[in-house]
XYZ file of C-alpha atoms in Angstrom:
354
model
C -3.918 -66.998 -19.801
C -5.059 -64.529 -17.205
C -1.572 -62.908 -17.022
C -1.264 -62.574 -20.822
C -4.781 -60.967 -20.964
C -3.618 -58.329 -18.324
C -0.387 -57.587 -20.277
C -2.412 -57.044 -23.399
C -4.774 -54.675 -21.534
C -1.852 -52.628 -20.186
C -0.476 -52.205 -23.635
C -3.688 -50.782 -24.907
C -3.930 -48.374 -21.959
C -2.588 -44.880 -22.584
C -1.285 -43.065 -19.532
C -1.824 -39.353 -19.962
C 0.560 -37.091 -18.210
C -0.791 -34.060 -16.200
C 0.632 -31.697 -18.822
C -0.936 -33.480 -21.821
C -4.214 -33.866 -19.775
C -4.232 -30.042 -19.306
C -3.699 -29.487 -22.962
C -6.370 -31.890 -23.939
C -8.724 -30.033 -21.582
C -7.832 -26.667 -23.084
C -8.306 -28.021 -26.740
C -11.802 -29.293 -25.794
C -12.931 -26.478 -23.681
C -15.252 -23.932 -25.357
C -13.407 -20.759 -26.486
C -15.093 -17.712 -24.915
C -15.263 -14.197 -26.374
C -14.722 -11.229 -24.068
C -18.472 -10.632 -23.967
C -19.081 -14.272 -23.015
C -16.465 -13.978 -20.138
C -18.325 -10.999 -18.693
C -21.700 -12.764 -19.017
C -20.340 -15.811 -17.157
C -18.944 -13.664 -14.399
C -22.144 -11.666 -14.042
C -24.257 -14.835 -14.009
C -22.000 -16.307 -11.247
C -22.440 -13.082 -9.222
C -26.289 -13.080 -9.703
C -26.577 -16.804 -8.545
C -23.916 -16.701 -5.791
C -22.078 -19.332 -7.824
C -18.490 -20.610 -7.474
C -16.258 -17.974 -8.915
C -13.157 -20.127 -8.619
C -14.734 -22.817 -10.849
C -15.955 -20.140 -13.330
C -12.468 -18.585 -13.553
C -11.004 -22.164 -14.087
C -13.455 -22.734 -16.906
C -12.601 -19.346 -18.569
C -8.768 -19.892 -18.228
C -9.042 -23.516 -19.551
C -11.107 -22.227 -22.455
C -8.631 -19.525 -23.270
C -7.888 -19.496 -27.047
C -4.400 -20.411 -28.408
C -4.411 -17.370 -30.677
C -2.227 -14.698 -28.978
C -4.632 -11.820 -29.819
C -7.740 -13.665 -28.721
C -5.912 -14.737 -25.530
C -4.879 -11.180 -24.783
C -8.459 -9.870 -25.177
C -10.142 -12.682 -23.250
C -7.686 -12.403 -20.370
C -8.065 -8.586 -20.365
C -11.815 -8.938 -20.123
C -11.523 -11.453 -17.309
C -9.164 -9.221 -15.153
C -10.842 -5.872 -15.878
C -14.198 -7.249 -15.004
C -12.965 -9.012 -11.794
C -11.357 -5.712 -10.753
C -14.732 -4.036 -11.091
C -16.321 -6.954 -9.089
C -13.661 -6.605 -6.370
C -14.358 -2.921 -6.041
C -17.972 -3.467 -5.227
C -19.133 -4.316 -1.764
C -21.811 -6.862 -2.910
C -19.611 -9.978 -2.687
C -18.833 -11.691 0.590
C -15.373 -11.264 2.187
C -14.605 -15.022 1.575
C -15.544 -14.690 -2.034
C -13.392 -11.543 -2.390
C -10.385 -13.352 -0.867
C -10.860 -16.348 -3.063
C -11.159 -14.357 -6.210
C -8.068 -12.141 -5.369
C -5.999 -15.249 -4.570
C -6.930 -17.157 -7.639
C -6.277 -14.149 -9.999
C -2.966 -13.359 -8.275
C -1.790 -16.861 -8.950
C -2.758 -16.626 -12.598
C -0.876 -13.237 -13.146
C 2.236 -15.318 -13.958
C 0.687 -16.219 -17.300
C -0.466 -12.705 -18.249
C 1.539 -10.933 -21.019
C 3.618 -8.046 -19.548
C 1.987 -5.443 -21.868
C -1.439 -6.495 -20.509
C -0.097 -6.195 -16.958
C 0.745 -2.582 -17.656
C -2.769 -2.004 -18.899
C -4.294 -3.583 -15.859
C -2.061 -1.474 -13.526
C -3.504 1.585 -15.357
C -6.970 0.310 -14.842
C -6.382 -0.011 -11.080
C -4.869 3.449 -10.966
C -7.851 4.916 -12.806
C -10.146 3.150 -10.242
C -8.158 4.877 -7.431
C -8.405 8.339 -9.111
C -12.156 7.887 -9.494
C -12.665 6.804 -5.953
C -13.583 3.319 -6.940
C -11.148 1.331 -4.905
C -12.175 2.283 -1.386
C -12.277 -1.354 -0.073
C -8.720 -1.901 -1.176
C -9.342 -5.323 -2.662
C -8.228 -4.599 -6.220
C -5.123 -2.805 -4.982
C -3.819 -6.286 -3.804
C -2.855 -6.994 -7.404
C -0.378 -4.144 -7.574
C 2.642 -5.519 -5.770
C 2.813 -8.696 -7.986
C 1.868 -6.827 -11.133
C 4.625 -4.198 -10.688
C 7.114 -6.917 -9.749
C 6.418 -8.868 -12.859
C 6.689 -5.710 -15.020
C 9.979 -4.726 -13.436
C 11.512 -8.161 -14.246
C 10.707 -7.900 -17.940
C 13.736 -7.090 -20.200
C 11.514 -4.771 -22.337
C 7.914 -3.553 -22.321
C 6.106 -2.118 -25.313
C 3.841 0.765 -24.182
C 1.333 2.559 -26.284
C 1.884 0.308 -29.251
C 5.462 1.296 -30.279
C 7.167 2.827 -27.338
C 9.654 0.426 -25.755
C 11.270 0.765 -22.306
C 12.985 -1.406 -19.788
C 10.768 -3.202 -17.294
C 12.366 -1.344 -14.357
C 11.728 2.005 -15.995
C 8.168 1.080 -16.796
C 7.511 -0.043 -13.238
C 8.862 3.339 -12.008
C 6.700 5.160 -14.469
C 3.577 3.319 -13.247
C 4.434 4.010 -9.599
C 4.890 7.648 -10.492
C 1.469 7.664 -12.087
C -0.034 6.106 -8.979
C 1.514 8.655 -6.603
C 0.959 11.704 -8.863
C -2.771 11.581 -8.628
C -4.893 12.558 -5.672
C -5.544 9.681 -3.282
C -9.206 9.624 -1.996
C -9.366 9.883 1.728
C -11.032 6.463 2.161
C -8.246 4.799 0.109
C -5.142 6.371 1.628
C -4.600 3.794 4.389
C -5.075 0.853 1.927
C -2.586 2.456 -0.501
C -0.028 3.156 2.159
C -0.233 -0.583 3.282
C 0.042 -1.808 -0.288
C 3.114 0.309 -0.905
C 4.920 -1.639 1.843
C 4.589 -4.784 -0.227
C 5.983 -3.248 -3.421
C 9.684 -3.705 -4.057
C 10.994 -0.112 -4.156
C 14.252 1.529 -5.039
C 15.562 4.093 -2.609
C 14.386 6.899 -4.885
C 10.942 5.312 -5.129
C 10.714 4.642 -1.471
C 11.385 8.439 -0.832
C 8.793 9.374 -3.360
C 6.188 7.225 -1.730
C 6.957 8.367 1.737
C 6.597 11.993 0.710
C 3.313 11.199 -0.959
C 1.931 9.575 2.236
C 3.121 12.563 4.287
C 1.249 15.003 1.945
C -1.957 13.081 2.517
C -1.879 14.000 6.262
C -3.382 17.442 5.563
C -6.490 16.061 3.809
C -7.504 13.002 5.850
C -9.328 12.978 9.117
C -7.043 13.470 12.041
C -8.097 10.020 13.438
C -6.606 8.407 10.233
C -3.241 9.954 10.794
C -2.167 7.321 13.461
C -2.704 4.346 11.130
C -0.801 6.216 8.390
C 2.076 6.931 10.758
C 2.145 3.180 11.590
C 2.449 2.338 7.887
C 5.292 5.002 7.483
C 7.190 3.522 10.404
C 7.146 0.142 8.735
C 8.269 1.646 5.426
C 11.020 3.501 7.385
C 12.564 0.136 8.151
C 13.750 0.164 4.500
C 15.173 3.669 4.628
C 14.500 7.410 4.950
C 13.882 7.316 8.716
C 14.665 11.002 9.117
C 12.179 11.952 6.496
C 9.456 10.008 8.311
C 10.296 11.480 11.777
C 10.615 15.099 10.489
C 7.422 14.788 8.466
C 5.365 13.436 11.410
C 6.794 16.072 13.872
C 6.242 18.960 11.414
C 2.592 17.861 10.953
C 1.813 17.918 14.556
C 3.738 21.014 15.231
C 1.765 22.774 12.501
C -1.437 21.398 13.958
C -0.577 22.881 17.419
C 0.311 26.239 15.858
C -3.029 26.428 14.082
C -4.826 25.231 17.186
C -3.198 28.099 19.272
C -4.541 30.457 16.659
C -7.905 28.856 16.854
C -8.042 29.130 20.612
C -7.251 32.805 20.494
C -10.079 33.231 18.002
C -12.377 31.169 20.277
C -13.220 28.612 17.542
C -13.820 24.907 18.075
C -10.657 22.783 18.461
C -10.372 19.442 16.669
C -11.311 16.903 19.429
C -9.332 14.070 17.939
C -5.854 15.717 17.943
C -4.757 14.657 21.475
C -5.845 11.019 21.272
C -4.256 10.731 17.887
C -1.009 12.124 19.248
C -1.010 9.649 22.059
C -1.503 6.714 19.545
C 1.228 8.106 17.298
C 3.683 8.421 20.255
C 2.900 4.819 21.146
C 3.656 3.691 17.585
C 6.911 5.520 17.504
C 7.903 4.226 20.934
C 7.210 0.602 19.844
C 9.080 1.162 16.543
C 12.207 2.519 18.333
C 12.202 -0.569 20.625
C 12.283 -2.822 17.652
C 14.617 -0.557 15.640
C 17.144 1.370 17.569
C 18.440 3.057 14.459
C 15.205 4.910 14.429
C 15.903 6.233 17.937
C 19.435 7.324 16.975
C 17.940 9.260 14.002
C 15.490 10.928 16.349
C 18.407 12.049 18.605
C 20.047 13.523 15.432
C 16.800 15.341 14.637
C 16.809 16.812 18.136
C 20.396 18.028 17.887
C 19.764 19.411 14.325
C 16.724 21.221 15.542
C 18.644 22.697 18.392
C 21.076 24.253 15.957
C 18.258 25.641 13.825
C 14.939 26.561 15.489
C 14.613 26.226 19.289
C 10.890 26.786 19.109
C 10.408 23.618 17.088
C 12.158 21.504 19.773
C 10.036 23.073 22.437
C 6.773 22.524 20.591
C 4.216 20.361 22.534
C 4.492 17.398 20.266
C 8.268 17.456 20.189
C 8.446 17.545 23.958
C 5.955 14.759 24.333
C 7.915 12.607 21.884
C 11.241 13.411 23.578
C 9.830 12.347 26.951
C 8.444 9.173 25.379
C 11.782 8.253 23.970
C 13.507 9.221 27.202
C 11.494 6.481 28.964
C 13.567 4.041 26.807
C 16.539 3.317 28.983
C 19.142 3.528 26.248
C 18.065 7.021 25.155
C 17.279 8.802 28.405
C 20.549 10.691 28.729
C 20.818 11.364 25.066
C 17.362 13.073 25.024
C 17.802 15.063 28.229
C 20.902 16.885 27.078
C 19.569 18.593 23.955
C 16.203 19.310 25.635
C 17.863 21.088 28.614
C 20.054 23.031 26.254
C 17.042 24.135 24.269
C 15.178 25.302 27.454
C 18.241 27.244 28.668
C 18.737 29.003 25.346
C 15.016 29.620 24.547
C 13.856 33.289 24.517
C 11.283 34.140 27.283
C 8.638 34.691 24.625
C 8.819 31.024 23.587
C 8.743 29.751 27.217
C 5.915 32.100 28.145
C 3.966 30.868 25.171
C 4.454 27.233 26.207
C 3.266 28.064 29.726
C 0.297 29.868 28.426
C -0.534 26.911 26.152
C -0.190 24.505 29.011
C -2.522 26.519 31.159
C -5.238 26.425 28.483
C -4.872 22.618 28.033
């Protein structure tokens, strides 16, 4: 009798699969308007509440209607981007919020992803993304956009996902990067999947920022560039860095002749950059080979460039690496032998004043 009673109970028991359970939760969760989404997030912020739980509640209550879903999700992400760009939340909260929203990006319509990338780019241009947190969405957003077959932009303009991603990247790199955001952007660009053309475009953009940032920020930017160079365009990175410091030394020599104050951070920054390049060459000998090519190409063009202070310091640094010692010495000796006296006299003069 007991066994028959248990069998009857099992028949009456409904086993709900996780998928059906999720659907049931969604159907019984309150549907929130965009305004209610913002209010819940602000309330959570004011009371130091659990953002992960609040976001779960919002997502579970997302309406089935596509247009309502679009607007509610847009409100969730745009307001969270605003929250991430503020410094009022704890680091743990910022990490949790970013991680949760990154996971949920897989469910966001591609057209909304394009809008959200534009929101982040606008934050960058307005100087509102200085802590770099909202930028962490960009790699996955752009990746998802690029994998879409077609994307509708501006209501009726259709383009391929790859083309749309390239267009968004162009928009990001075309605007001015605020000084306090440059290092964050350079780091994020490493995580974005780039074509060869896009990689070149990004490297050129980062090199252009050298002239506006503090000298002390150049070393971390060079570090990011060297990491990007593992994907390609090593010569562009090397020549860009060398040209920047050569130009700095030239301007400094003019400053010294005018008895004006010299930038105190230049030499420590150079030392750090030389260390970064040396370490990069140890890990990627192709970079060292490209530097040798740069030396030989410079010898055939402008001897003064090869004999500039930074070029000599870099050559001596690379020469300490056993594999490149002889390859560096030959073009340097040739450059010194062929240099006009005026160049050598200038270098000696410059060394005396250092």
